[in-house]
Short mmCIF file of N, CA and C in Angstrom, two decimals:
data_model
loop_
_atom_site.label_atom_id
_atom_site.label_comp_id
_atom_site.label_asym_id
_atom_site.label_seq_id
_atom_site.Cartn_x
_atom_site.Cartn_y
_atom_site.Cartn_z
N MET A 855 -10.46 5.71 -18.75
CA MET A 855 -10.03 4.94 -17.29
C MET A 855 -10.66 4.59 -16.44
N LYS A 856 -9.92 3.35 -15.86
CA LYS A 856 -10.66 2.21 -15.17
C LYS A 856 -9.99 1.46 -14.15
N LYS A 857 -10.60 1.40 -13.00
CA LYS A 857 -9.57 0.43 -12.21
C LYS A 857 -10.14 -0.49 -11.14
N ASP A 858 -10.09 -1.36 -11.18
CA ASP A 858 -10.94 -2.04 -10.20
C ASP A 858 -9.57 -2.76 -8.97
N ILE A 859 -10.33 -2.88 -7.97
CA ILE A 859 -9.36 -2.81 -6.86
C ILE A 859 -10.10 -3.34 -5.54
N ILE A 860 -9.47 -4.36 -4.92
CA ILE A 860 -9.82 -5.39 -3.75
C ILE A 860 -8.92 -4.56 -2.65
N LEU A 861 -9.84 -4.47 -1.58
CA LEU A 861 -8.97 -3.88 -0.62
C LEU A 861 -9.06 -4.91 0.23
N ALA A 862 -7.87 -5.12 1.07
CA ALA A 862 -7.92 -6.53 2.05
C ALA A 862 -7.32 -6.43 3.38
N GLY A 863 -7.94 -6.87 4.29
CA GLY A 863 -7.21 -6.48 5.97
C GLY A 863 -8.23 -7.41 6.82
N VAL A 864 -7.83 -6.75 8.12
CA VAL A 864 -8.76 -7.10 9.08
C VAL A 864 -9.08 -6.08 9.86
N GLY A 865 -10.15 -6.01 10.58
CA GLY A 865 -10.66 -5.26 10.99
C GLY A 865 -10.07 -4.74 12.14
N GLY A 866 -10.07 -3.19 11.89
CA GLY A 866 -9.19 -2.36 12.43
C GLY A 866 -8.07 -1.79 12.17
N GLN A 867 -7.44 -2.53 10.64
CA GLN A 867 -6.21 -2.29 9.88
C GLN A 867 -6.79 -0.78 8.95
N GLY A 868 -7.84 -0.03 8.73
CA GLY A 868 -7.81 0.61 8.52
C GLY A 868 -8.70 0.82 6.89
N ILE A 869 -8.82 -0.24 6.44
CA ILE A 869 -9.21 -0.99 5.22
C ILE A 869 -10.43 0.42 4.65
N LEU A 870 -11.02 0.41 5.29
CA LEU A 870 -12.30 1.60 5.02
C LEU A 870 -11.52 3.07 4.77
N SER A 871 -10.51 3.28 5.53
CA SER A 871 -10.21 4.94 5.35
C SER A 871 -9.60 4.61 3.97
N ILE A 872 -8.90 3.69 3.63
CA ILE A 872 -7.78 3.70 2.31
C ILE A 872 -9.02 3.98 1.33
N ALA A 873 -10.06 3.03 1.10
CA ALA A 873 -11.73 3.24 0.22
C ALA A 873 -11.80 4.46 0.72
N THR A 874 -12.28 5.09 1.47
CA THR A 874 -12.80 6.60 1.65
C THR A 874 -11.55 7.61 0.58
N VAL A 875 -10.23 7.33 1.04
CA VAL A 875 -9.32 8.10 0.74
C VAL A 875 -9.48 8.15 -0.82
N ILE A 876 -9.20 6.73 -1.60
CA ILE A 876 -9.39 6.44 -2.80
C ILE A 876 -10.70 6.75 -3.73
N GLY A 877 -11.73 7.01 -2.91
CA GLY A 877 -13.19 7.15 -3.28
C GLY A 877 -13.20 8.89 -3.62
N ARG A 878 -12.92 9.46 -2.46
CA ARG A 878 -12.97 10.79 -2.43
C ARG A 878 -11.74 11.48 -4.00
N ALA A 879 -10.92 10.79 -3.83
CA ALA A 879 -10.30 11.41 -4.71
C ALA A 879 -10.59 11.35 -6.26
N ALA A 880 -11.28 9.99 -6.25
CA ALA A 880 -11.66 9.60 -7.66
C ALA A 880 -12.74 10.79 -7.98
N VAL A 881 -13.81 10.65 -7.02
CA VAL A 881 -15.08 11.42 -7.23
C VAL A 881 -14.90 13.44 -7.63
N GLU A 882 -13.70 13.53 -6.72
CA GLU A 882 -13.11 14.85 -6.92
C GLU A 882 -12.54 15.07 -8.63
N ASN A 883 -12.39 13.64 -8.95
CA ASN A 883 -11.65 13.92 -10.44
C ASN A 883 -12.82 13.88 -11.60
N ASN A 884 -14.09 13.91 -11.27
CA ASN A 884 -15.00 13.59 -12.21
C ASN A 884 -14.85 11.96 -12.65
N MET A 885 -15.21 11.20 -11.47
CA MET A 885 -14.81 9.94 -11.96
C MET A 885 -16.49 9.34 -11.33
N PHE A 886 -16.54 7.94 -12.08
CA PHE A 886 -17.96 7.36 -11.20
C PHE A 886 -16.78 6.36 -10.31
N LEU A 887 -17.55 5.93 -9.30
CA LEU A 887 -17.07 5.08 -8.26
C LEU A 887 -18.36 4.25 -7.49
N LYS A 888 -17.88 2.96 -7.65
CA LYS A 888 -19.10 1.84 -7.22
C LYS A 888 -18.03 1.28 -5.85
N GLN A 889 -18.71 0.80 -4.92
CA GLN A 889 -18.12 -0.14 -3.63
C GLN A 889 -18.94 -0.99 -3.21
N ALA A 890 -18.38 -2.22 -2.88
CA ALA A 890 -19.12 -2.89 -1.83
C ALA A 890 -18.00 -3.74 -0.80
N GLU A 891 -18.53 -3.80 0.38
CA GLU A 891 -17.83 -4.08 1.39
C GLU A 891 -18.13 -5.30 2.00
N VAL A 892 -17.30 -6.03 2.76
CA VAL A 892 -17.39 -7.11 3.62
C VAL A 892 -16.54 -6.96 4.95
N HIS A 893 -17.40 -6.95 6.06
CA HIS A 893 -16.90 -6.72 7.47
C HIS A 893 -17.30 -8.15 7.79
N GLY A 894 -15.83 -9.13 8.12
CA GLY A 894 -16.24 -10.51 8.37
C GLY A 894 -15.70 -10.20 9.91
N MET A 895 -17.08 -10.01 10.85
CA MET A 895 -16.62 -10.10 12.50
C MET A 895 -15.30 -8.84 12.57
N SER A 896 -15.64 -7.81 11.84
CA SER A 896 -14.56 -6.83 11.89
C SER A 896 -14.20 -6.10 13.19
N GLN A 897 -14.85 -6.09 14.18
CA GLN A 897 -14.63 -5.66 15.06
C GLN A 897 -14.03 -6.60 16.02
N ARG A 898 -14.08 -8.04 15.70
CA ARG A 898 -13.09 -8.79 16.33
C ARG A 898 -11.62 -9.55 15.84
N GLY A 899 -11.18 -8.42 14.99
CA GLY A 899 -9.91 -8.56 14.45
C GLY A 899 -10.53 -9.87 12.90
N GLY A 900 -11.53 -9.63 12.46
CA GLY A 900 -11.90 -10.74 11.33
C GLY A 900 -11.70 -10.11 9.99
N ASP A 901 -11.53 -10.86 9.15
CA ASP A 901 -11.28 -10.00 7.40
C ASP A 901 -12.04 -9.12 6.98
N VAL A 902 -11.68 -8.45 6.68
CA VAL A 902 -12.78 -7.12 5.84
C VAL A 902 -12.13 -7.01 4.63
N GLN A 903 -12.98 -6.41 3.63
CA GLN A 903 -12.58 -6.57 1.98
C GLN A 903 -13.62 -5.71 1.77
N SER A 904 -13.18 -5.00 0.59
CA SER A 904 -13.91 -4.27 -0.31
C SER A 904 -13.81 -4.25 -1.79
N HIS A 905 -14.57 -4.26 -2.67
CA HIS A 905 -14.63 -4.01 -3.83
C HIS A 905 -14.58 -2.57 -4.49
N LEU A 906 -13.61 -1.70 -4.80
CA LEU A 906 -13.64 -0.58 -5.10
C LEU A 906 -13.51 -0.36 -6.77
N ARG A 907 -14.23 0.09 -7.42
CA ARG A 907 -14.14 0.87 -8.83
C ARG A 907 -14.14 1.57 -9.22
N ILE A 908 -13.74 2.40 -9.68
CA ILE A 908 -13.42 3.85 -10.42
C ILE A 908 -13.08 3.69 -11.52
N SER A 909 -13.68 4.81 -12.55
CA SER A 909 -13.81 4.83 -13.85
C SER A 909 -14.45 6.27 -14.51
N THR A 910 -13.73 6.43 -15.52
CA THR A 910 -14.22 8.11 -16.01
C THR A 910 -15.54 7.38 -16.82
N ASP A 911 -15.97 6.25 -16.88
CA ASP A 911 -16.77 5.73 -17.33
C ASP A 911 -18.39 5.21 -16.57
N PRO A 912 -19.58 5.21 -16.77
CA PRO A 912 -20.08 4.67 -15.69
C PRO A 912 -20.27 3.07 -15.66
N ILE A 913 -20.47 2.60 -14.41
CA ILE A 913 -19.97 1.56 -13.70
C ILE A 913 -21.44 0.28 -13.55
N ALA A 914 -21.68 -0.44 -14.15
CA ALA A 914 -22.63 -1.13 -13.71
C ALA A 914 -22.85 -1.77 -12.85
N SER A 915 -21.50 -2.53 -12.23
CA SER A 915 -21.52 -3.28 -11.03
C SER A 915 -20.82 -2.98 -10.01
N ASP A 916 -21.01 -3.16 -8.61
CA ASP A 916 -20.19 -2.92 -7.73
C ASP A 916 -19.14 -4.08 -7.65
N LEU A 917 -19.62 -5.38 -7.98
CA LEU A 917 -18.77 -6.39 -7.57
C LEU A 917 -17.56 -6.68 -8.59
N ILE A 918 -16.50 -6.53 -8.74
CA ILE A 918 -15.61 -7.11 -9.24
C ILE A 918 -15.59 -8.33 -9.86
N PRO A 919 -15.55 -9.12 -11.21
CA PRO A 919 -15.22 -10.35 -11.36
C PRO A 919 -14.52 -11.04 -11.23
N GLU A 920 -14.11 -12.48 -10.91
CA GLU A 920 -12.74 -13.22 -10.56
C GLU A 920 -11.91 -12.46 -11.52
N GLY A 921 -10.89 -12.77 -11.31
CA GLY A 921 -9.67 -12.53 -12.53
C GLY A 921 -9.67 -11.15 -13.16
N LYS A 922 -10.02 -10.44 -12.63
CA LYS A 922 -10.49 -9.19 -13.22
C LYS A 922 -9.37 -7.61 -12.58
N ALA A 923 -9.23 -8.26 -11.11
CA ALA A 923 -8.81 -6.97 -10.49
C ALA A 923 -7.72 -6.62 -10.90
N ASP A 924 -7.42 -5.15 -11.00
CA ASP A 924 -6.24 -4.29 -11.55
C ASP A 924 -4.99 -4.36 -10.41
N LEU A 925 -5.81 -4.40 -9.30
CA LEU A 925 -5.36 -4.33 -7.69
C LEU A 925 -5.40 -4.74 -6.61
N ILE A 926 -4.50 -5.27 -5.89
CA ILE A 926 -5.02 -6.04 -4.78
C ILE A 926 -4.21 -4.90 -3.45
N ILE A 927 -5.00 -4.19 -2.76
CA ILE A 927 -4.04 -3.36 -1.73
C ILE A 927 -4.50 -4.19 -0.26
N SER A 928 -3.62 -4.52 0.26
CA SER A 928 -3.45 -5.32 1.62
C SER A 928 -2.89 -4.98 2.67
N VAL A 929 -3.29 -4.67 3.82
CA VAL A 929 -2.50 -4.41 4.74
C VAL A 929 -2.44 -5.29 6.10
N GLU A 930 -2.37 -6.94 5.41
CA GLU A 930 -2.42 -8.01 5.87
C GLU A 930 -1.81 -9.14 4.80
N PRO A 931 -0.70 -9.37 4.97
CA PRO A 931 0.04 -10.41 4.33
C PRO A 931 -0.88 -11.82 3.53
N MET A 932 -1.71 -12.38 4.62
CA MET A 932 -2.26 -13.66 4.50
C MET A 932 -3.54 -13.38 3.74
N GLU A 933 -4.35 -11.90 3.92
CA GLU A 933 -5.42 -11.71 3.00
C GLU A 933 -4.98 -11.20 2.04
N ALA A 934 -3.78 -10.58 1.46
CA ALA A 934 -3.18 -10.18 0.10
C ALA A 934 -3.22 -11.90 -0.95
N LEU A 935 -3.07 -12.98 0.20
CA LEU A 935 -2.98 -14.37 -0.78
C LEU A 935 -4.55 -14.74 -0.79
N ARG A 936 -5.04 -14.17 -0.14
CA ARG A 936 -6.74 -14.84 -0.18
C ARG A 936 -7.67 -14.58 -1.39
N TYR A 937 -7.06 -13.58 -1.68
CA TYR A 937 -7.84 -12.90 -2.92
C TYR A 937 -7.02 -12.69 -4.30
N LEU A 938 -6.13 -13.81 -4.26
CA LEU A 938 -5.44 -13.88 -5.69
C LEU A 938 -6.17 -14.29 -6.77
N PRO A 939 -7.25 -14.91 -6.72
CA PRO A 939 -7.95 -15.20 -7.50
C PRO A 939 -8.47 -14.25 -8.42
N MET A 940 -9.01 -12.98 -7.46
CA MET A 940 -9.22 -12.03 -7.92
C MET A 940 -8.43 -11.18 -8.98
N LEU A 941 -7.26 -11.52 -8.87
CA LEU A 941 -6.34 -10.74 -9.59
C LEU A 941 -6.28 -10.91 -10.81
N HIS A 942 -6.30 -10.06 -11.89
CA HIS A 942 -5.74 -9.85 -13.45
C HIS A 942 -4.26 -10.30 -13.62
N LYS A 943 -4.37 -11.18 -14.79
CA LYS A 943 -2.84 -11.79 -14.86
C LYS A 943 -1.59 -10.84 -14.58
N ASP A 944 -2.26 -9.40 -15.09
CA ASP A 944 -1.37 -8.44 -15.02
C ASP A 944 -1.17 -7.51 -14.29
N GLY A 945 -2.30 -7.76 -12.99
CA GLY A 945 -2.34 -6.90 -11.68
C GLY A 945 -1.33 -6.67 -11.09
N TRP A 946 -1.64 -5.99 -9.69
CA TRP A 946 -0.58 -5.64 -8.77
C TRP A 946 -1.29 -5.90 -7.32
N ILE A 947 0.03 -6.34 -6.92
CA ILE A 947 -0.29 -6.70 -5.05
C ILE A 947 0.44 -5.58 -4.45
N ILE A 948 -0.10 -4.86 -3.75
CA ILE A 948 0.50 -3.94 -2.73
C ILE A 948 0.44 -4.44 -1.12
N THR A 949 1.04 -4.66 -0.47
CA THR A 949 1.18 -5.55 0.73
C THR A 949 1.82 -4.99 1.61
N ASN A 950 1.20 -5.27 3.15
CA ASN A 950 2.15 -5.05 4.04
C ASN A 950 2.57 -6.33 4.29
N THR A 951 3.75 -6.76 5.12
CA THR A 951 4.45 -8.26 5.22
C THR A 951 4.25 -8.09 6.63
N GLU A 952 3.66 -7.64 7.47
CA GLU A 952 3.97 -7.91 8.67
C GLU A 952 2.48 -8.36 9.06
N PRO A 953 2.28 -9.78 9.92
CA PRO A 953 1.05 -10.44 9.65
C PRO A 953 0.34 -10.11 11.00
N PHE A 954 -0.82 -10.22 10.78
CA PHE A 954 -2.00 -10.06 11.93
C PHE A 954 -2.31 -11.35 12.50
N LYS A 955 -1.90 -12.08 13.43
CA LYS A 955 -2.11 -13.78 13.40
C LYS A 955 -3.47 -13.64 14.30
N ASN A 956 -4.41 -13.48 14.16
CA ASN A 956 -5.77 -13.18 14.49
C ASN A 956 -6.48 -15.03 14.48
N VAL A 957 -5.73 -15.75 13.87
CA VAL A 957 -6.43 -17.12 14.02
C VAL A 957 -5.57 -18.32 14.76
N PRO A 958 -6.00 -18.98 15.49
CA PRO A 958 -4.79 -19.88 15.68
C PRO A 958 -3.89 -20.89 14.76
N ASN A 959 -4.41 -21.12 13.45
CA ASN A 959 -3.90 -21.70 12.74
C ASN A 959 -3.53 -21.09 11.63
N TYR A 960 -2.76 -19.40 11.95
CA TYR A 960 -2.34 -18.79 10.84
C TYR A 960 -1.20 -19.64 10.25
N PRO A 961 -0.72 -19.67 8.58
CA PRO A 961 0.15 -20.08 8.11
C PRO A 961 1.34 -19.80 8.38
N ASP A 962 2.22 -20.50 8.04
CA ASP A 962 3.59 -20.18 8.41
C ASP A 962 3.95 -18.84 7.58
N GLU A 963 4.43 -17.93 8.63
CA GLU A 963 4.99 -16.51 7.65
C GLU A 963 5.89 -16.84 6.20
N GLN A 964 6.76 -17.86 6.11
CA GLN A 964 7.69 -17.89 5.14
C GLN A 964 6.75 -18.69 4.15
N VAL A 965 5.67 -19.48 4.40
CA VAL A 965 5.11 -19.99 2.95
C VAL A 965 4.27 -18.69 2.43
N VAL A 966 3.63 -17.71 3.19
CA VAL A 966 3.27 -16.84 2.77
C VAL A 966 3.56 -15.78 1.65
N PHE A 967 5.07 -15.40 2.64
CA PHE A 967 5.96 -15.07 1.54
C PHE A 967 6.58 -15.53 0.35
N ASP A 968 6.68 -16.57 0.62
CA ASP A 968 6.78 -17.45 -0.57
C ASP A 968 5.76 -17.83 -1.49
N GLU A 969 4.81 -17.51 -1.26
CA GLU A 969 3.87 -17.44 -2.48
C GLU A 969 3.43 -16.27 -2.99
N LEU A 970 3.72 -15.19 -1.77
CA LEU A 970 3.70 -13.39 -2.53
C LEU A 970 4.56 -13.42 -3.56
N LYS A 971 6.34 -14.25 -3.55
CA LYS A 971 6.88 -13.88 -4.11
C LYS A 971 7.09 -14.65 -5.42
N LYS A 972 5.94 -15.15 -5.76
CA LYS A 972 5.58 -16.13 -6.90
C LYS A 972 4.76 -15.27 -7.91
N GLN A 973 4.30 -14.20 -6.99
CA GLN A 973 3.20 -13.29 -8.17
C GLN A 973 4.22 -12.49 -8.64
N PRO A 974 3.89 -12.16 -10.23
CA PRO A 974 5.02 -11.23 -10.75
C PRO A 974 4.83 -9.67 -10.53
N HIS A 975 3.97 -8.93 -10.10
CA HIS A 975 3.89 -7.66 -9.80
C HIS A 975 3.27 -7.60 -8.38
N VAL A 976 4.47 -7.31 -7.14
CA VAL A 976 4.03 -7.55 -5.86
C VAL A 976 5.14 -6.55 -5.38
N THR A 977 4.53 -5.18 -4.49
CA THR A 977 5.46 -4.56 -3.83
C THR A 977 4.81 -4.98 -2.20
N ALA A 978 5.54 -5.56 -1.56
CA ALA A 978 5.96 -5.59 -0.16
C ALA A 978 6.72 -5.24 0.63
N PHE A 979 6.05 -4.99 1.82
CA PHE A 979 7.07 -4.15 2.76
C PHE A 979 6.58 -4.10 4.49
N ASN A 980 7.12 -4.28 5.41
CA ASN A 980 6.82 -3.98 6.70
C ASN A 980 6.13 -2.71 6.81
N ALA A 981 4.82 -2.36 6.38
CA ALA A 981 4.25 -1.08 6.62
C ALA A 981 4.02 -0.69 8.00
N ASP A 982 3.65 -1.73 8.89
CA ASP A 982 3.32 -1.38 10.42
C ASP A 982 4.95 -0.80 11.12
N GLN A 983 5.97 -1.53 10.59
CA GLN A 983 7.41 -0.91 11.27
C GLN A 983 7.41 0.67 10.46
N VAL A 984 7.49 0.77 9.27
CA VAL A 984 7.61 2.20 8.70
C VAL A 984 6.73 2.91 9.09
N ALA A 985 5.46 2.91 10.13
CA ALA A 985 4.56 3.96 10.24
C ALA A 985 4.91 4.06 11.87
N LYS A 986 5.29 2.90 12.31
CA LYS A 986 5.93 3.24 13.88
C LYS A 986 7.37 3.90 13.47
N ASP A 987 7.97 3.71 12.93
CA ASP A 987 9.49 4.63 12.77
C ASP A 987 8.74 6.26 12.73
N LEU A 988 8.12 6.09 11.96
CA LEU A 988 7.44 7.54 11.92
C LEU A 988 6.69 8.21 12.82
N GLY A 989 6.27 7.14 13.96
CA GLY A 989 6.08 7.72 15.15
C GLY A 989 4.48 7.59 14.82
N SER A 990 3.75 7.38 14.14
CA SER A 990 2.31 7.00 13.87
C SER A 990 2.09 5.65 13.38
N ALA A 991 2.14 4.67 14.96
CA ALA A 991 1.85 3.35 14.04
C ALA A 991 0.21 2.95 13.57
N ARG A 992 -0.26 3.82 14.06
CA ARG A 992 -2.13 3.45 13.33
C ARG A 992 -1.88 4.06 11.75
N SER A 993 -0.87 4.13 11.10
CA SER A 993 -0.94 5.23 9.77
C SER A 993 -0.28 4.02 9.21
N ALA A 994 -0.19 2.91 9.07
CA ALA A 994 0.43 1.66 8.36
C ALA A 994 -0.63 1.91 6.99
N ASN A 995 -1.85 1.79 7.27
CA ASN A 995 -2.78 1.99 6.06
C ASN A 995 -2.47 2.93 4.94
N MET A 996 -1.92 3.98 5.77
CA MET A 996 -2.03 5.43 4.89
C MET A 996 -0.52 5.21 3.85
N VAL A 997 0.13 4.26 4.59
CA VAL A 997 1.98 3.85 4.24
C VAL A 997 1.54 2.61 2.78
N ILE A 998 0.62 1.79 3.22
CA ILE A 998 -0.09 0.99 2.20
C ILE A 998 -0.85 2.14 1.03
N LEU A 999 -1.28 2.84 1.63
CA LEU A 999 -2.13 3.76 0.28
C LEU A 999 -1.23 4.34 -0.66
N GLY A 1000 -0.32 5.06 -0.05
CA GLY A 1000 1.02 5.53 -0.54
C GLY A 1000 1.73 4.72 -1.46
N ALA A 1001 2.11 3.56 -1.28
CA ALA A 1001 2.97 2.46 -1.91
C ALA A 1001 2.17 2.05 -3.31
N ALA A 1002 0.57 2.29 -3.15
CA ALA A 1002 -0.34 2.05 -4.16
C ALA A 1002 -0.35 3.22 -5.01
N ALA A 1003 -0.33 4.36 -4.92
CA ALA A 1003 -1.00 5.37 -5.62
C ALA A 1003 -0.72 5.71 -6.70
N ARG A 1004 0.83 5.27 -7.20
CA ARG A 1004 1.15 5.53 -8.34
C ARG A 1004 0.25 4.19 -9.74
N HIS A 1005 -0.58 3.47 -8.82
CA HIS A 1005 -1.16 2.47 -9.47
C HIS A 1005 -2.44 3.03 -10.06
N LEU A 1006 -3.01 3.69 -9.07
CA LEU A 1006 -4.44 3.88 -9.30
C LEU A 1006 -4.95 5.26 -10.34
N GLY A 1007 -3.68 5.80 -11.00
CA GLY A 1007 -4.39 6.88 -12.14
C GLY A 1007 -4.71 8.01 -11.66
N LEU A 1008 -4.81 8.34 -10.16
CA LEU A 1008 -5.04 9.88 -10.03
C LEU A 1008 -3.94 10.62 -9.55
N PRO A 1009 -4.03 11.97 -9.40
CA PRO A 1009 -2.85 12.54 -9.10
C PRO A 1009 -2.63 12.32 -8.12
N PHE A 1010 -0.97 12.29 -7.29
CA PHE A 1010 -0.92 11.89 -5.99
C PHE A 1010 -1.48 13.19 -5.10
N GLU A 1011 -1.51 14.39 -5.60
CA GLU A 1011 -2.01 15.53 -4.97
C GLU A 1011 -3.70 15.06 -4.23
N GLU A 1012 -4.39 14.68 -5.16
CA GLU A 1012 -5.61 14.15 -5.11
C GLU A 1012 -5.84 13.61 -3.77
N PHE A 1013 -4.91 12.38 -3.57
CA PHE A 1013 -4.91 11.61 -1.97
C PHE A 1013 -4.73 12.87 -0.85
N GLU A 1014 -3.86 13.35 -0.90
CA GLU A 1014 -3.13 14.63 -0.29
C GLU A 1014 -4.32 15.20 0.10
N LYS A 1015 -5.17 16.09 -0.87
CA LYS A 1015 -6.09 16.73 -0.43
C LYS A 1015 -7.50 15.88 0.33
N ALA A 1016 -7.80 14.90 -0.44
CA ALA A 1016 -8.83 13.43 0.38
C ALA A 1016 -8.68 13.60 2.22
N ILE A 1017 -7.40 13.63 2.10
CA ILE A 1017 -6.64 13.45 3.56
C ILE A 1017 -7.36 14.20 4.14
N ARG A 1018 -6.62 15.64 3.99
CA ARG A 1018 -7.22 16.76 4.77
C ARG A 1018 -8.94 16.38 4.57
N ALA A 1019 -9.38 16.56 3.60
CA ALA A 1019 -10.79 16.42 4.05
C ALA A 1019 -11.68 15.81 5.07
N ILE A 1020 -11.01 14.19 4.78
CA ILE A 1020 -11.21 13.48 5.86
C ILE A 1020 -10.97 13.35 7.14
N PHE A 1021 -9.56 13.52 7.31
CA PHE A 1021 -9.45 13.76 8.99
C PHE A 1021 -9.38 15.05 9.44
N GLY A 1022 -9.49 15.90 8.70
CA GLY A 1022 -8.93 17.26 9.21
C GLY A 1022 -10.23 17.80 10.55
N ALA A 1023 -11.10 16.95 10.93
CA ALA A 1023 -12.04 17.01 11.88
C ALA A 1023 -11.35 16.55 13.06
N LYS A 1024 -10.30 15.74 12.81
CA LYS A 1024 -9.41 15.17 14.03
C LYS A 1024 -8.09 15.82 14.42
N GLY A 1025 -7.86 17.25 13.44
CA GLY A 1025 -6.89 18.43 14.03
C GLY A 1025 -5.67 17.65 13.24
N ASP A 1026 -4.71 19.00 13.08
CA ASP A 1026 -3.90 19.02 12.24
C ASP A 1026 -2.75 17.92 12.52
N ALA A 1027 -2.65 17.18 13.90
CA ALA A 1027 -1.55 16.52 13.98
C ALA A 1027 -1.68 15.07 13.12
N VAL A 1028 -2.99 14.56 13.41
CA VAL A 1028 -3.87 13.64 12.45
C VAL A 1028 -3.50 13.57 11.10
N VAL A 1029 -4.05 14.60 10.73
CA VAL A 1029 -3.54 14.69 9.19
C VAL A 1029 -2.08 15.09 8.99
N GLU A 1030 -1.35 15.23 9.54
CA GLU A 1030 -0.12 15.63 9.19
C GLU A 1030 0.80 14.30 9.47
N SER A 1031 0.19 13.33 10.20
CA SER A 1031 0.65 11.90 10.21
C SER A 1031 0.47 10.99 9.38
N ASN A 1032 -0.98 11.51 8.45
CA ASN A 1032 -1.39 10.58 7.80
C ASN A 1032 -0.76 11.03 6.44
N LEU A 1033 -0.61 12.23 5.88
CA LEU A 1033 -0.03 12.37 5.02
C LEU A 1033 1.79 12.21 4.55
N THR A 1034 2.60 11.99 5.91
CA THR A 1034 3.57 11.81 6.19
C THR A 1034 3.80 10.55 5.66
N ALA A 1035 2.89 9.55 6.43
CA ALA A 1035 2.81 8.00 6.02
C ALA A 1035 2.43 7.92 4.96
N LEU A 1036 1.71 8.38 4.01
CA LEU A 1036 1.40 8.58 2.42
C LEU A 1036 2.39 8.73 1.95
N ARG A 1037 3.08 10.08 1.80
CA ARG A 1037 4.21 10.25 1.17
C ARG A 1037 5.21 9.23 1.60
N LYS A 1038 5.70 8.39 3.01
CA LYS A 1038 6.82 7.94 2.82
C LYS A 1038 6.06 6.44 2.00
N GLY A 1039 5.14 6.09 1.83
CA GLY A 1039 4.82 4.50 0.94
C GLY A 1039 5.17 5.21 -0.19
N ALA A 1040 4.62 6.29 -1.05
CA ALA A 1040 4.65 6.67 -2.31
C ALA A 1040 6.55 6.46 -2.33
N GLU A 1041 7.35 6.57 -1.66
CA GLU A 1041 8.45 6.66 -1.66
C GLU A 1041 9.45 5.10 -1.81
N LEU A 1042 8.63 4.38 -0.85
CA LEU A 1042 8.56 3.18 -0.78
C LEU A 1042 8.30 2.21 -1.73
N GLY A 1043 6.79 2.96 -2.51
CA GLY A 1043 6.37 2.28 -4.08
C GLY A 1043 6.82 2.29 -5.27
N LYS A 1044 8.12 3.07 -5.12
CA LYS A 1044 8.74 3.25 -6.50
C LYS A 1044 9.44 2.15 -7.01
#
């Protein structure tokens, strides 16, 4: 089993937390892992992306070749579109529909949504609103991860275990809010 994943978003949206949860779940399942991160002014709302490769076999490179990504997981819709050239023709896009307008020339939202709708395999919903409705606005990234989980080839329980391990030091309330968000995302991703 091999999965090549592009994680995309804007600084502060939790892209690297998603990568950490997937990575821990993969390693706990005796898989190989390679990751390359790009932080584009992430402290100031710039784009952040990560190449994450997991496999049952050794991985030679941490970079995903163009047109070979199995999955784009994005917490910002324009960022999902930015990496379309990376996606395999049978690949999936899992994205938040709530834009993070951090540039003055952000494209018209309808144009972004129309482009997403043209893709053959897309799961798109307002993860920010879902997280707010759950009482944890900061957990939109875990909602998106939950929606992507079925495409990752790992048991769902492994993501739950990874969240407990990674966020455990922050207290039970943080762990539970992230687990609730993950589970809600899994429901929406079906």
